[in-house]
Amino acid sequence: MGLFGITLGIAAIIGQVLGGYLSDTHWAIAGWRLIFFINLPIGMVTLWATHRYVTETKGNHGSKFDYVGVLILTLALVCLIYPLTQGREAGWPWWSILMIILSLVLFVYFMYDQKKKLLTNKNPLIDVRLFEIKDFNIGLIAVLFHFMLHTSYLLLSAVYLQNGLKISALLSGLYFIFPGILFIFSSLIASKLIVRFGKKVLQVGVILLAISFLLQVQLWKPGVDRWIIIVLMGVWGLGNGLVLPSLLNIVLKSVPAEHAGAAAGIYSTFQQTASALGISIIGGIFFYFSQESWQTAYKAGVIAILICVLLVGIMLYILPEEKGVEQKQK
């Protein structure tokens, strides 16, 4: 998990710096368009590396893939995410409200469909028995709110640094180098400390996140000293590294080994869905208040992020404590 944290930290540094550089670059086409083009060569290298280095697992030819389950879940997610993203700009027309209601109906039907397939010895997309594990449910809620705040903060901070604090796209990208380095450091430390101190490591990370966001609301105003920006972003990176990579351990710790693959799939789905919800909901709040001023918008967005931080903290608090390996050995 420490190595996973290093990967995330390096990706954050490269992504933000490269995004800032490309946005400030003007070639034959507008630079911001290149942030989409860059995914093509990266994707091609990834496909090659996957084919070359990832070992194929043995397939279970006796079971059929749940295409119907995939279709229902995909439709439910589309009906939820699309109106949340486009509804505000369109003035919340009737179709956006109808799609959100339809998404709830589809989610309920999806769970019914999965339970029915499980009872009839078919192969559902998700083993709903996993949701009977209390720790797993609490962990998923923590994942939901943490990735909402994490992804939305990347958007809000990048936009506010440029539009609110009048910093160039390239320089705003460079500001993410220091928190990225601290993220790498703290994720490595967390992978060792969590063995001994358990969820307390993540709780310290949540406290650091709250401190960073609270001070940003108070201090990030036009004319703010650059070192204040760097230090507060560093505190964010330090806290985030204590939480984000280790969340997977927290979520899966109570899952039986035979269900680890299915549980990891659910984790990934929650992670991606939470990222989309964070951008659409918290990003929507941010851009709504931007009509008044960028400073007001950032304050409103960060308050929404702080609510997510609080909810993550509550989930970690009610999560049963697990004794560390050293304590178990004693």
Short mmCIF file of N, CA and C in Angstrom, two decimals, residues 155-294:
data_model
loop_
_atom_site.label_atom_id
_atom_site.label_comp_id
_atom_site.label_asym_id
_atom_site.label_seq_id
_atom_site.Cartn_x
_atom_site.Cartn_y
_atom_site.Cartn_z
N LEU A 155 -10.06 20.03 -8.42
CA LEU A 155 -10.70 20.96 -9.36
C LEU A 155 -10.76 22.37 -8.77
N LEU A 156 -11.30 22.48 -7.55
CA LEU A 156 -11.52 23.80 -6.94
C LEU A 156 -10.22 24.57 -6.77
N SER A 157 -9.20 23.89 -6.25
CA SER A 157 -7.94 24.59 -5.98
C SER A 157 -7.28 25.05 -7.27
N ALA A 158 -7.30 24.21 -8.31
CA ALA A 158 -6.68 24.58 -9.59
C ALA A 158 -7.37 25.79 -10.20
N VAL A 159 -8.72 25.79 -10.18
CA VAL A 159 -9.47 26.90 -10.77
C VAL A 159 -9.30 28.17 -9.94
N TYR A 160 -9.34 28.03 -8.61
CA TYR A 160 -9.25 29.21 -7.75
C TYR A 160 -7.86 29.84 -7.79
N LEU A 161 -6.82 29.01 -7.84
CA LEU A 161 -5.48 29.56 -7.93
C LEU A 161 -5.33 30.44 -9.17
N GLN A 162 -5.95 30.02 -10.26
CA GLN A 162 -5.82 30.76 -11.52
C GLN A 162 -6.79 31.95 -11.59
N ASN A 163 -8.07 31.70 -11.33
CA ASN A 163 -9.07 32.76 -11.49
C ASN A 163 -9.20 33.67 -10.27
N GLY A 164 -9.05 33.09 -9.08
CA GLY A 164 -9.21 33.88 -7.86
C GLY A 164 -7.94 34.58 -7.43
N LEU A 165 -6.80 33.85 -7.47
CA LEU A 165 -5.54 34.41 -7.02
C LEU A 165 -4.65 34.87 -8.17
N LYS A 166 -5.14 34.75 -9.40
CA LYS A 166 -4.46 35.26 -10.60
C LYS A 166 -3.07 34.66 -10.78
N ILE A 167 -2.97 33.35 -10.56
CA ILE A 167 -1.71 32.63 -10.76
C ILE A 167 -1.81 31.89 -12.09
N SER A 168 -0.73 31.86 -12.84
CA SER A 168 -0.75 31.21 -14.15
C SER A 168 -1.02 29.71 -14.01
N ALA A 169 -1.50 29.10 -15.09
CA ALA A 169 -1.81 27.67 -15.07
C ALA A 169 -0.57 26.84 -14.76
N LEU A 170 0.57 27.21 -15.35
CA LEU A 170 1.80 26.47 -15.11
C LEU A 170 2.24 26.58 -13.66
N LEU A 171 2.23 27.80 -13.11
CA LEU A 171 2.67 27.99 -11.73
C LEU A 171 1.72 27.29 -10.75
N SER A 172 0.42 27.33 -11.03
CA SER A 172 -0.53 26.65 -10.15
C SER A 172 -0.29 25.14 -10.17
N GLY A 173 0.13 24.62 -11.34
CA GLY A 173 0.47 23.20 -11.42
C GLY A 173 1.72 22.90 -10.60
N LEU A 174 2.69 23.81 -10.63
CA LEU A 174 3.93 23.61 -9.87
C LEU A 174 3.68 23.62 -8.37
N TYR A 175 2.64 24.31 -7.93
CA TYR A 175 2.31 24.33 -6.50
C TYR A 175 1.95 22.94 -5.97
N PHE A 176 1.60 22.01 -6.86
CA PHE A 176 1.22 20.67 -6.42
C PHE A 176 2.42 19.74 -6.24
N ILE A 177 3.63 20.23 -6.56
CA ILE A 177 4.81 19.37 -6.40
C ILE A 177 5.08 19.07 -4.93
N PHE A 178 5.09 20.12 -4.09
CA PHE A 178 5.40 19.93 -2.68
C PHE A 178 4.38 19.03 -1.98
N PRO A 179 3.06 19.27 -2.11
CA PRO A 179 2.11 18.34 -1.48
C PRO A 179 2.21 16.93 -2.05
N GLY A 180 2.59 16.81 -3.33
CA GLY A 180 2.75 15.48 -3.91
C GLY A 180 3.90 14.73 -3.26
N ILE A 181 5.00 15.44 -2.99
CA ILE A 181 6.15 14.81 -2.32
C ILE A 181 5.77 14.39 -0.91
N LEU A 182 5.06 15.27 -0.18
CA LEU A 182 4.63 14.93 1.18
C LEU A 182 3.62 13.79 1.18
N PHE A 183 2.79 13.72 0.13
CA PHE A 183 1.84 12.61 -0.01
C PHE A 183 2.60 11.29 -0.12
N ILE A 184 3.64 11.26 -0.94
CA ILE A 184 4.47 10.06 -1.09
C ILE A 184 5.08 9.67 0.25
N PHE A 185 5.64 10.66 0.96
CA PHE A 185 6.29 10.41 2.25
C PHE A 185 5.29 9.86 3.27
N SER A 186 4.14 10.53 3.41
CA SER A 186 3.20 10.12 4.45
C SER A 186 2.53 8.78 4.13
N SER A 187 2.35 8.47 2.85
CA SER A 187 1.76 7.17 2.50
C SER A 187 2.71 6.04 2.85
N LEU A 188 4.01 6.27 2.68
CA LEU A 188 5.00 5.27 3.08
C LEU A 188 5.01 5.08 4.59
N ILE A 189 4.97 6.20 5.32
CA ILE A 189 4.95 6.13 6.77
C ILE A 189 3.67 5.46 7.26
N ALA A 190 2.54 5.80 6.63
CA ALA A 190 1.25 5.24 7.05
C ALA A 190 1.24 3.73 6.90
N SER A 191 1.84 3.21 5.82
CA SER A 191 1.83 1.76 5.59
C SER A 191 2.54 1.01 6.71
N LYS A 192 3.46 1.68 7.40
CA LYS A 192 4.16 1.05 8.52
C LYS A 192 3.45 1.32 9.85
N LEU A 193 2.97 2.55 10.03
CA LEU A 193 2.34 2.91 11.30
C LEU A 193 0.99 2.25 11.49
N ILE A 194 0.27 2.00 10.39
CA ILE A 194 -1.09 1.45 10.51
C ILE A 194 -1.06 0.04 11.09
N VAL A 195 0.07 -0.66 10.92
CA VAL A 195 0.22 -2.00 11.49
C VAL A 195 0.18 -1.94 13.02
N ARG A 196 0.72 -0.86 13.55
CA ARG A 196 0.79 -0.72 15.01
C ARG A 196 -0.37 0.07 15.60
N PHE A 197 -0.77 1.15 14.91
CA PHE A 197 -1.75 2.06 15.50
C PHE A 197 -3.13 1.97 14.86
N GLY A 198 -3.30 1.19 13.80
CA GLY A 198 -4.61 1.00 13.20
C GLY A 198 -5.21 2.27 12.63
N LYS A 199 -6.51 2.44 12.84
CA LYS A 199 -7.23 3.55 12.23
C LYS A 199 -6.82 4.92 12.76
N LYS A 200 -6.08 4.96 13.88
CA LYS A 200 -5.63 6.26 14.42
C LYS A 200 -4.77 7.01 13.41
N VAL A 201 -4.04 6.27 12.59
CA VAL A 201 -3.20 6.91 11.56
C VAL A 201 -4.09 7.69 10.59
N LEU A 202 -5.18 7.08 10.15
CA LEU A 202 -6.11 7.74 9.24
C LEU A 202 -6.80 8.93 9.91
N GLN A 203 -7.10 8.79 11.21
CA GLN A 203 -7.76 9.87 11.92
C GLN A 203 -6.85 11.10 12.04
N VAL A 204 -5.55 10.88 12.22
CA VAL A 204 -4.61 12.00 12.22
C VAL A 204 -4.61 12.67 10.85
N GLY A 205 -4.67 11.86 9.79
CA GLY A 205 -4.73 12.42 8.44
C GLY A 205 -5.96 13.27 8.22
N VAL A 206 -7.09 12.83 8.73
CA VAL A 206 -8.34 13.59 8.61
C VAL A 206 -8.22 14.93 9.34
N ILE A 207 -7.60 14.92 10.51
CA ILE A 207 -7.41 16.17 11.27
C ILE A 207 -6.53 17.14 10.49
N LEU A 208 -5.47 16.64 9.87
CA LEU A 208 -4.59 17.50 9.07
C LEU A 208 -5.34 18.08 7.88
N LEU A 209 -6.19 17.28 7.25
CA LEU A 209 -7.00 17.78 6.13
C LEU A 209 -7.92 18.91 6.60
N ALA A 210 -8.57 18.70 7.74
CA ALA A 210 -9.49 19.72 8.26
C ALA A 210 -8.74 21.02 8.57
N ILE A 211 -7.55 20.91 9.17
CA ILE A 211 -6.76 22.10 9.49
C ILE A 211 -6.39 22.86 8.22
N SER A 212 -5.93 22.12 7.21
CA SER A 212 -5.54 22.75 5.95
C SER A 212 -6.71 23.49 5.31
N PHE A 213 -7.86 22.84 5.22
CA PHE A 213 -9.02 23.46 4.56
C PHE A 213 -9.54 24.66 5.34
N LEU A 214 -9.57 24.56 6.67
CA LEU A 214 -10.03 25.69 7.49
C LEU A 214 -9.14 26.92 7.31
N LEU A 215 -7.84 26.69 7.28
CA LEU A 215 -6.91 27.81 7.11
C LEU A 215 -6.95 28.36 5.70
N GLN A 216 -7.19 27.51 4.72
CA GLN A 216 -7.30 27.98 3.34
C GLN A 216 -8.47 28.95 3.19
N VAL A 217 -9.59 28.62 3.82
CA VAL A 217 -10.76 29.50 3.76
C VAL A 217 -10.44 30.88 4.34
N GLN A 218 -9.63 30.89 5.41
CA GLN A 218 -9.33 32.14 6.09
C GLN A 218 -8.21 32.94 5.41
N LEU A 219 -7.23 32.26 4.84
CA LEU A 219 -6.00 32.93 4.40
C LEU A 219 -5.84 33.05 2.89
N TRP A 220 -6.50 32.18 2.12
CA TRP A 220 -6.31 32.23 0.66
C TRP A 220 -7.17 33.35 0.06
N LYS A 221 -6.63 34.55 0.11
CA LYS A 221 -7.31 35.71 -0.44
C LYS A 221 -6.36 36.39 -1.43
N PRO A 222 -6.87 37.22 -2.32
CA PRO A 222 -6.00 37.92 -3.26
C PRO A 222 -4.85 38.62 -2.55
N GLY A 223 -3.64 38.40 -3.03
CA GLY A 223 -2.47 38.98 -2.42
C GLY A 223 -1.81 38.11 -1.37
N VAL A 224 -2.33 36.89 -1.15
CA VAL A 224 -1.77 35.99 -0.15
C VAL A 224 -0.33 35.63 -0.53
N ASP A 225 0.52 35.49 0.47
CA ASP A 225 1.91 35.12 0.24
C ASP A 225 1.98 33.70 -0.31
N ARG A 226 2.87 33.49 -1.29
CA ARG A 226 2.97 32.20 -1.94
C ARG A 226 3.36 31.08 -0.98
N TRP A 227 4.13 31.44 0.08
CA TRP A 227 4.55 30.42 1.02
C TRP A 227 3.38 29.91 1.87
N ILE A 228 2.40 30.75 2.09
CA ILE A 228 1.19 30.29 2.79
C ILE A 228 0.46 29.27 1.94
N ILE A 229 0.38 29.52 0.64
CA ILE A 229 -0.25 28.57 -0.28
C ILE A 229 0.50 27.25 -0.25
N ILE A 230 1.82 27.30 -0.36
CA ILE A 230 2.64 26.09 -0.41
C ILE A 230 2.52 25.29 0.88
N VAL A 231 2.60 25.98 2.03
CA VAL A 231 2.55 25.28 3.33
C VAL A 231 1.20 24.60 3.53
N LEU A 232 0.11 25.31 3.24
CA LEU A 232 -1.22 24.74 3.46
C LEU A 232 -1.50 23.59 2.49
N MET A 233 -1.00 23.70 1.26
CA MET A 233 -1.14 22.58 0.34
C MET A 233 -0.28 21.41 0.79
N GLY A 234 0.86 21.72 1.43
CA GLY A 234 1.71 20.66 1.97
C GLY A 234 1.01 19.90 3.09
N VAL A 235 0.32 20.63 3.97
CA VAL A 235 -0.44 19.98 5.05
C VAL A 235 -1.53 19.09 4.45
N TRP A 236 -2.18 19.58 3.38
CA TRP A 236 -3.19 18.76 2.70
C TRP A 236 -2.57 17.49 2.14
N GLY A 237 -1.42 17.60 1.48
CA GLY A 237 -0.76 16.42 0.93
C GLY A 237 -0.34 15.44 2.00
N LEU A 238 0.17 15.96 3.12
CA LEU A 238 0.60 15.11 4.23
C LEU A 238 -0.58 14.33 4.81
N GLY A 239 -1.69 15.03 5.05
CA GLY A 239 -2.88 14.37 5.60
C GLY A 239 -3.50 13.39 4.63
N ASN A 240 -3.54 13.78 3.37
CA ASN A 240 -4.14 12.92 2.35
C ASN A 240 -3.38 11.61 2.20
N GLY A 241 -2.04 11.68 2.32
CA GLY A 241 -1.23 10.48 2.21
C GLY A 241 -1.45 9.50 3.36
N LEU A 242 -1.85 10.03 4.52
CA LEU A 242 -2.15 9.16 5.66
C LEU A 242 -3.49 8.46 5.51
N VAL A 243 -4.38 9.02 4.67
CA VAL A 243 -5.74 8.49 4.55
C VAL A 243 -5.94 7.68 3.28
N LEU A 244 -5.69 8.31 2.14
CA LEU A 244 -6.17 7.75 0.87
C LEU A 244 -5.66 6.35 0.55
N PRO A 245 -4.33 6.08 0.56
CA PRO A 245 -3.90 4.72 0.20
C PRO A 245 -4.35 3.66 1.19
N SER A 246 -4.47 4.04 2.48
CA SER A 246 -4.80 3.07 3.52
C SER A 246 -6.29 2.76 3.60
N LEU A 247 -7.11 3.55 2.93
CA LEU A 247 -8.55 3.29 2.97
C LEU A 247 -8.89 1.91 2.43
N LEU A 248 -8.16 1.46 1.42
CA LEU A 248 -8.42 0.14 0.84
C LEU A 248 -8.24 -0.95 1.89
N ASN A 249 -7.20 -0.82 2.72
CA ASN A 249 -6.98 -1.80 3.80
C ASN A 249 -8.14 -1.79 4.78
N ILE A 250 -8.61 -0.59 5.12
CA ILE A 250 -9.70 -0.46 6.09
C ILE A 250 -10.98 -1.11 5.55
N VAL A 251 -11.26 -0.88 4.27
CA VAL A 251 -12.48 -1.40 3.67
C VAL A 251 -12.46 -2.92 3.59
N LEU A 252 -11.31 -3.49 3.22
CA LEU A 252 -11.25 -4.93 2.93
C LEU A 252 -10.83 -5.79 4.12
N LYS A 253 -10.51 -5.18 5.25
CA LYS A 253 -9.92 -5.96 6.34
C LYS A 253 -10.85 -7.05 6.90
N SER A 254 -12.18 -6.83 6.83
CA SER A 254 -13.12 -7.79 7.39
C SER A 254 -13.75 -8.69 6.33
N VAL A 255 -13.32 -8.55 5.08
CA VAL A 255 -13.89 -9.33 3.99
C VAL A 255 -13.19 -10.67 3.89
N PRO A 256 -13.95 -11.79 3.84
CA PRO A 256 -13.32 -13.10 3.66
C PRO A 256 -12.48 -13.15 2.39
N ALA A 257 -11.39 -13.91 2.42
CA ALA A 257 -10.44 -13.95 1.31
C ALA A 257 -11.10 -14.33 -0.01
N GLU A 258 -12.09 -15.25 0.05
CA GLU A 258 -12.72 -15.71 -1.19
C GLU A 258 -13.57 -14.63 -1.86
N HIS A 259 -13.89 -13.57 -1.10
CA HIS A 259 -14.69 -12.47 -1.66
C HIS A 259 -13.86 -11.21 -1.91
N ALA A 260 -12.53 -11.34 -1.78
CA ALA A 260 -11.67 -10.16 -1.89
C ALA A 260 -11.77 -9.51 -3.26
N GLY A 261 -11.82 -10.31 -4.31
CA GLY A 261 -11.91 -9.76 -5.66
C GLY A 261 -13.19 -8.97 -5.88
N ALA A 262 -14.32 -9.56 -5.46
CA ALA A 262 -15.60 -8.87 -5.61
C ALA A 262 -15.64 -7.60 -4.77
N ALA A 263 -15.09 -7.66 -3.55
CA ALA A 263 -15.09 -6.49 -2.68
C ALA A 263 -14.21 -5.38 -3.26
N ALA A 264 -13.07 -5.75 -3.85
CA ALA A 264 -12.20 -4.76 -4.48
C ALA A 264 -12.90 -4.09 -5.66
N GLY A 265 -13.71 -4.87 -6.38
CA GLY A 265 -14.48 -4.30 -7.49
C GLY A 265 -15.49 -3.29 -7.00
N ILE A 266 -16.16 -3.60 -5.90
CA ILE A 266 -17.12 -2.67 -5.31
C ILE A 266 -16.41 -1.41 -4.84
N TYR A 267 -15.24 -1.59 -4.22
CA TYR A 267 -14.44 -0.44 -3.77
C TYR A 267 -14.12 0.47 -4.95
N SER A 268 -13.67 -0.12 -6.04
CA SER A 268 -13.31 0.67 -7.23
C SER A 268 -14.52 1.42 -7.78
N THR A 269 -15.68 0.75 -7.80
CA THR A 269 -16.90 1.39 -8.29
C THR A 269 -17.28 2.58 -7.41
N PHE A 270 -17.21 2.39 -6.09
CA PHE A 270 -17.52 3.48 -5.17
C PHE A 270 -16.54 4.63 -5.36
N GLN A 271 -15.27 4.30 -5.55
CA GLN A 271 -14.24 5.32 -5.73
C GLN A 271 -14.52 6.19 -6.95
N GLN A 272 -14.78 5.54 -8.08
CA GLN A 272 -15.02 6.29 -9.32
C GLN A 272 -16.33 7.07 -9.26
N THR A 273 -17.35 6.46 -8.68
CA THR A 273 -18.64 7.15 -8.54
C THR A 273 -18.51 8.36 -7.62
N ALA A 274 -17.77 8.19 -6.52
CA ALA A 274 -17.56 9.30 -5.59
C ALA A 274 -16.82 10.44 -6.25
N SER A 275 -15.83 10.13 -7.08
CA SER A 275 -15.09 11.18 -7.79
C SER A 275 -16.02 11.98 -8.69
N ALA A 276 -16.89 11.27 -9.40
CA ALA A 276 -17.85 11.95 -10.28
C ALA A 276 -18.84 12.78 -9.48
N LEU A 277 -19.30 12.26 -8.35
CA LEU A 277 -20.24 12.99 -7.51
C LEU A 277 -19.56 14.23 -6.91
N GLY A 278 -18.30 14.10 -6.52
CA GLY A 278 -17.59 15.24 -5.96
C GLY A 278 -17.48 16.38 -6.96
N ILE A 279 -17.12 16.03 -8.20
CA ILE A 279 -17.00 17.04 -9.24
C ILE A 279 -18.35 17.69 -9.53
N SER A 280 -19.40 16.86 -9.64
CA SER A 280 -20.71 17.38 -10.03
C SER A 280 -21.40 18.14 -8.90
N ILE A 281 -21.34 17.63 -7.67
CA ILE A 281 -22.05 18.28 -6.55
C ILE A 281 -21.24 19.44 -5.97
N ILE A 282 -20.02 19.13 -5.48
CA ILE A 282 -19.21 20.19 -4.87
C ILE A 282 -18.73 21.17 -5.93
N GLY A 283 -18.37 20.64 -7.12
CA GLY A 283 -18.00 21.53 -8.21
C GLY A 283 -19.17 22.41 -8.62
N GLY A 284 -20.39 21.86 -8.58
CA GLY A 284 -21.58 22.64 -8.90
C GLY A 284 -21.79 23.78 -7.93
N ILE A 285 -21.58 23.49 -6.64
CA ILE A 285 -21.70 24.54 -5.61
C ILE A 285 -20.67 25.64 -5.86
N PHE A 286 -19.45 25.23 -6.16
CA PHE A 286 -18.36 26.17 -6.41
C PHE A 286 -18.68 27.10 -7.58
N PHE A 287 -19.10 26.55 -8.70
CA PHE A 287 -19.36 27.37 -9.87
C PHE A 287 -20.64 28.19 -9.74
N TYR A 288 -21.58 27.71 -8.92
CA TYR A 288 -22.79 28.50 -8.67
C TYR A 288 -22.43 29.81 -7.96
N PHE A 289 -21.60 29.72 -6.93
CA PHE A 289 -21.22 30.93 -6.17
C PHE A 289 -20.16 31.75 -6.89
N SER A 290 -19.55 31.20 -7.94
CA SER A 290 -18.56 31.98 -8.69
C SER A 290 -19.21 33.17 -9.39
N GLN A 291 -20.54 33.13 -9.56
CA GLN A 291 -21.24 34.26 -10.15
C GLN A 291 -21.14 35.49 -9.25
N GLU A 292 -20.96 35.25 -7.94
CA GLU A 292 -20.80 36.35 -6.99
C GLU A 292 -19.35 36.81 -6.94
N SER A 293 -18.45 35.87 -6.62
CA SER A 293 -17.01 36.13 -6.66
C SER A 293 -16.29 34.80 -6.51
N TRP A 294 -15.04 34.73 -6.98
CA TRP A 294 -14.28 33.50 -6.88
C TRP A 294 -13.95 33.18 -5.43
#
